[in-house]
Coordinates of C-alpha atoms in Angstrom, one line a residue:
M1 CA 97.5 84.5 78.4
R2 CA 94.9 82.7 75.9
I3 CA 96.8 79.6 74.0
L4 CA 94.9 77.4 71.2
L5 CA 97.2 73.9 71.2
T6 CA 96.7 72.0 68.4
G7 CA 97.5 68.4 68.3
R8 CA 96.9 67.2 71.6
T9 CA 97.0 63.5 71.0
G10 CA 100.3 63.6 69.2
Q11 CA 103.0 62.8 71.5
V12 CA 104.3 66.2 71.3
G13 CA 101.0 67.7 72.0
H14 CA 100.0 65.0 74.7
E15 CA 103.5 66.2 76.7
L16 CA 102.7 69.9 76.0
E17 CA 99.4 69.6 77.1
C18 CA 101.0 68.6 80.8
S19 CA 104.0 70.6 80.6
L20 CA 101.9 73.9 79.9
R21 CA 99.5 73.7 82.9
G22 CA 99.4 76.6 84.6
S23 CA 100.8 78.6 81.7
G24 CA 97.4 80.4 80.9
D25 CA 93.9 79.4 79.4
I26 CA 95.0 76.3 77.4
I27 CA 92.6 75.2 74.7
A28 CA 93.8 71.8 73.4
M29 CA 92.5 70.5 70.4
D30 CA 92.4 66.7 68.8
R31 CA 91.8 66.0 65.2
S32 CA 88.2 65.4 65.8
Q33 CA 87.9 69.2 66.7
M34 CA 90.5 70.6 64.6
D35 CA 91.6 68.6 61.3
L36 CA 94.7 70.1 59.7
S37 CA 93.4 68.6 56.1
D38 CA 90.4 70.8 56.5
L39 CA 91.1 74.3 56.1
A40 CA 87.7 75.5 56.6
Q41 CA 87.8 74.3 60.0
V42 CA 91.2 75.6 60.5
R43 CA 90.1 79.2 60.3
D44 CA 86.8 78.7 62.0
V45 CA 88.5 77.1 65.0
V46 CA 90.9 80.0 65.2
R47 CA 88.3 82.6 64.6
S48 CA 86.2 81.4 67.6
V49 CA 89.0 80.4 70.0
K50 CA 90.6 83.7 69.4
P51 CA 94.1 82.9 71.2
D52 CA 96.5 85.2 72.1
L53 CA 99.0 82.9 70.8
I54 CA 98.8 79.6 68.2
I55 CA 101.1 76.5 69.7
N56 CA 101.1 73.9 66.7
P57 CA 102.8 70.5 67.2
A58 CA 99.9 68.9 65.1
A59 CA 100.9 67.5 62.0
Y60 CA 101.6 65.2 59.1
T61 CA 104.5 62.7 60.5
A62 CA 104.4 59.3 58.1
V63 CA 107.4 60.3 56.5
D64 CA 107.4 57.3 53.7
K65 CA 103.6 57.4 53.6
A66 CA 103.8 61.1 52.3
E67 CA 105.6 59.9 49.4
S68 CA 102.2 58.5 48.0
E69 CA 100.1 61.3 49.6
P70 CA 102.2 64.5 48.4
E71 CA 98.9 66.6 48.5
L72 CA 98.1 65.5 52.2
A73 CA 100.6 66.2 53.6
M74 CA 101.4 69.5 52.2
R75 CA 97.9 70.7 53.0
I76 CA 98.5 69.5 56.6
N77 CA 102.1 70.6 56.9
G78 CA 102.5 73.5 54.6
E79 CA 98.9 75.3 54.3
A80 CA 97.6 74.7 57.5
P81 CA 100.3 76.5 59.0
G82 CA 99.6 79.6 57.0
V83 CA 96.1 79.7 57.4
M84 CA 96.5 79.5 61.3
A85 CA 99.4 82.7 60.7
E86 CA 97.1 84.7 58.6
E87 CA 94.4 84.2 60.9
A88 CA 96.3 85.1 63.7
K89 CA 97.5 88.0 62.3
K90 CA 94.1 89.4 62.1
I91 CA 93.3 89.3 65.3
G92 CA 96.9 90.4 66.9
A93 CA 97.7 86.5 67.7
A94 CA 101.5 85.2 67.8
M95 CA 102.3 81.6 66.9
I96 CA 105.2 78.7 68.3
H97 CA 105.7 76.0 65.6
Y98 CA 107.6 72.9 64.8
S99 CA 109.3 71.5 61.9
T100 CA 112.0 69.1 61.5
D101 CA 115.9 68.2 60.6
Y102 CA 114.2 66.8 57.8
V103 CA 114.5 70.3 55.8
F104 CA 118.3 69.8 55.3
D105 CA 119.7 67.7 52.8
G106 CA 122.7 66.0 54.7
S107 CA 125.7 67.0 53.1
K108 CA 127.2 68.2 56.0
D109 CA 129.1 66.6 58.5
T110 CA 129.1 69.3 61.2
P111 CA 126.0 70.3 63.1
Y112 CA 123.6 72.6 60.9
L113 CA 122.8 76.1 62.0
E114 CA 119.4 77.6 61.3
T115 CA 121.1 79.9 59.0
D116 CA 122.2 77.2 56.8
R117 CA 120.6 76.5 53.6
T118 CA 117.3 74.4 53.0
C119 CA 117.2 71.6 50.6
P120 CA 114.8 68.8 51.6
I121 CA 115.3 65.6 49.6
N122 CA 111.7 63.8 50.6
V123 CA 108.2 65.2 50.2
Y124 CA 107.9 65.5 54.3
G125 CA 110.8 67.6 54.6
K126 CA 109.2 69.5 51.4
T127 CA 106.0 70.2 53.0
K128 CA 107.5 71.1 56.7
L129 CA 109.8 73.7 55.0
A130 CA 106.5 75.1 53.1
G131 CA 104.7 75.3 56.6
E132 CA 107.9 77.2 58.3
Q133 CA 107.7 79.7 54.8
A134 CA 103.9 80.6 55.4
V135 CA 104.5 81.1 58.9
Q136 CA 107.2 83.5 58.1
A137 CA 105.6 85.0 55.2
A138 CA 102.4 86.1 57.4
G139 CA 104.6 88.4 59.8
I140 CA 103.4 87.9 63.0
P141 CA 105.5 87.4 65.9
H142 CA 106.2 83.6 65.9
L143 CA 108.8 81.2 66.8
I144 CA 110.3 78.2 64.6
L145 CA 111.4 75.4 66.3
R146 CA 113.3 72.4 64.7
T147 CA 113.7 69.1 66.2
S148 CA 114.5 66.0 65.0
W149 CA 114.1 61.9 65.7
V150 CA 111.3 62.4 68.1
Y151 CA 110.3 59.6 70.4
G152 CA 108.5 59.1 73.9
M153 CA 106.3 56.7 75.7
H154 CA 103.2 57.6 74.1
G155 CA 102.1 57.7 70.2
K156 CA 104.4 55.9 67.7
N157 CA 107.8 56.2 67.4
F158 CA 111.3 54.5 66.9
L159 CA 112.3 53.7 70.4
L160 CA 108.3 51.8 70.9
T161 CA 109.1 50.1 68.1
M162 CA 112.5 48.7 69.0
L163 CA 110.9 47.9 72.2
R164 CA 108.1 46.0 71.1
L165 CA 110.7 44.2 68.3
A166 CA 113.2 43.3 71.1
Q167 CA 110.2 41.5 72.7
E168 CA 109.7 39.1 69.3
R169 CA 112.9 39.2 67.4
D170 CA 116.3 37.8 68.2
E171 CA 118.0 39.9 65.9
L172 CA 117.5 43.6 65.4
R173 CA 119.2 45.0 62.0
I174 CA 119.7 48.8 62.4
V175 CA 120.9 51.2 60.2
A176 CA 124.1 52.8 61.3
D177 CA 124.9 55.3 58.6
Q178 CA 122.5 57.7 59.2
H179 CA 123.2 60.5 62.2
G180 CA 121.2 62.5 64.0
S181 CA 120.1 63.6 67.6
P182 CA 117.2 61.6 69.3
T183 CA 114.7 64.2 70.9
W184 CA 112.5 63.2 73.9
C185 CA 108.9 64.9 73.4
R186 CA 109.1 66.3 77.0
T187 CA 112.8 68.1 76.2
I188 CA 110.4 69.5 73.7
A189 CA 107.2 70.6 75.6
E190 CA 109.4 71.5 79.0
G191 CA 111.8 73.6 76.2
T192 CA 108.4 75.0 75.0
A193 CA 107.1 75.5 78.3
A194 CA 110.2 77.7 79.6
I195 CA 109.6 79.8 76.4
V196 CA 105.8 80.2 77.2
A197 CA 107.1 81.6 81.0
Q198 CA 109.1 84.1 79.3
I199 CA 106.3 85.5 77.4
N200 CA 104.5 85.4 80.3
D201 CA 106.9 87.4 82.7
A202 CA 108.0 90.0 80.0
Q203 CA 106.4 93.4 80.5
D204 CA 105.0 93.0 77.1
G205 CA 104.7 89.4 75.6
R206 CA 103.9 90.1 71.9
D207 CA 107.0 92.6 71.5
W208 CA 109.1 90.1 73.6
L209 CA 107.7 87.0 70.9
R210 CA 108.8 89.9 68.2
Q211 CA 112.3 90.6 69.6
H212 CA 112.8 86.6 69.5
S213 CA 111.0 86.0 66.4
G214 CA 112.8 83.4 64.6
I215 CA 113.8 79.7 63.8
Y216 CA 115.3 77.6 66.8
N217 CA 116.9 74.2 66.8
L218 CA 115.0 72.3 69.5
T219 CA 116.8 69.0 70.2
S220 CA 118.9 66.9 72.1
Q221 CA 122.8 67.6 72.4
G222 CA 125.2 65.2 70.7
Q223 CA 124.3 62.8 68.0
T224 CA 124.3 59.0 67.3
T225 CA 123.0 57.0 64.4
W226 CA 119.8 54.2 64.6
Y227 CA 121.6 51.8 65.2
G228 CA 123.7 53.9 68.6
F229 CA 120.5 54.5 69.8
T230 CA 119.0 51.4 69.8
K231 CA 122.0 50.3 71.6
A232 CA 121.1 52.7 74.1
I233 CA 117.4 51.6 74.5
L234 CA 118.2 48.0 74.9
E235 CA 121.3 48.9 77.6
H236 CA 118.5 51.1 79.5
A237 CA 115.4 49.2 79.1
N238 CA 114.1 47.0 81.4
I239 CA 114.1 43.7 79.2
D240 CA 114.4 39.9 80.4
K241 CA 116.0 39.1 77.0
K242 CA 117.9 41.3 74.8
P243 CA 118.2 40.5 70.8
R244 CA 121.4 40.4 68.8
L245 CA 122.2 43.8 67.3
T246 CA 123.5 44.3 63.6
P247 CA 124.5 47.6 61.8
I248 CA 123.8 47.7 58.3
S249 CA 123.3 50.6 55.9
T250 CA 120.8 52.4 54.7
Q251 CA 121.1 50.7 51.1
E252 CA 120.4 47.4 53.1
Y253 CA 117.1 48.6 54.1
P254 CA 115.7 50.9 51.3
L255 CA 112.3 52.9 52.2
P256 CA 110.1 54.7 50.0
A257 CA 111.6 58.5 51.4
T258 CA 115.3 59.0 51.2
R259 CA 116.6 60.2 54.7
P260 CA 119.4 62.6 54.9
A261 CA 122.6 60.5 55.7
Y262 CA 123.4 63.7 58.7
S263 CA 120.7 65.9 60.2
V264 CA 122.3 66.9 63.5
M265 CA 121.5 70.2 64.4
S266 CA 123.0 73.0 66.7
G267 CA 121.2 73.7 69.8
E268 CA 123.6 76.4 70.4
K269 CA 121.2 79.5 69.8
F270 CA 118.2 77.9 71.9
I271 CA 120.0 77.4 74.8
N272 CA 121.4 81.2 74.6
N273 CA 118.2 82.6 74.3
F274 CA 116.1 80.2 76.5
L275 CA 117.5 77.4 78.2
N276 CA 120.5 74.3 78.4
L277 CA 119.0 71.0 76.5
P278 CA 119.9 67.8 78.1
T279 CA 121.9 65.2 75.6
W280 CA 120.4 62.4 74.1
E281 CA 121.5 59.6 76.6
D282 CA 120.3 61.6 79.5
A283 CA 116.8 62.6 78.2
L284 CA 116.6 58.9 77.2
V285 CA 117.7 57.4 80.5
S286 CA 115.0 60.1 82.1
C287 CA 112.5 58.6 79.5
L288 CA 113.1 54.8 80.5
Q289 CA 113.4 55.7 83.9
N290 CA 111.5 53.1 86.1
K291 CA 109.4 52.4 83.1
T292 CA 108.4 48.9 81.3
F293 CA 107.5 48.5 77.5
S294 CA 104.5 46.7 79.2
D295 CA 103.3 49.6 81.3
N296 CA 102.7 51.0 77.6
V297 CA 100.9 48.7 75.9

């Protein structure tokens, strides 16, 4: 199978390129080769590569900056996936696309299901929902994998920020009233690779994909807060002097983009169809195991 992978230098794309080795002919693109803000280039790349499957982790992920750049965020997160899907339809290709817990408003207090009503409360969430809808509208075999609070030892993310700040500060004041499921980017990559393996093993991979088409929540199991996540990071990371950790409210740490107070998503559908998912605590320990922050600076 010929696979076009976008965003190879991003934290999910980086892990995907590793996890997908041996899964087919992988053509991995970075922004210099496939800039999602350039829709004409997106069309040209898909037409020239002629993939059987497009895997698209590339996205505009600067949640707060999106509030001041809504058009750019929409082009990358909303329009570009639609262009990929339209081109995929012309050549008989399928698509795996990634979305976010921020398509929900956070008004629930039990884990969100794939069928729950979407109602994003920030620009980033609105643009990611637009991308979901564009892929669905193309009518191709597709999987939309919603994930949340993504972190890893590569790129920019909450984990690496906390590890850096822990070296610099005596106290960390962390929001304790937003609930979610921290998800290691390798969990996302390995979950995707398991899906691709099932496609390859199927008698008719395209038919298998069509039968399984839809939205799935791909997140670590369990839930915590940013404060709880930070506490676990400090407990398991190799840090000589740990800073004091103080819980604060969202109101005490205002940001340009409103965050949902609760964005935990149920992984039951993904687990029942594909494979088991780790708890967020187990995944964090695996990520940090034998790692020191200095190794990744």
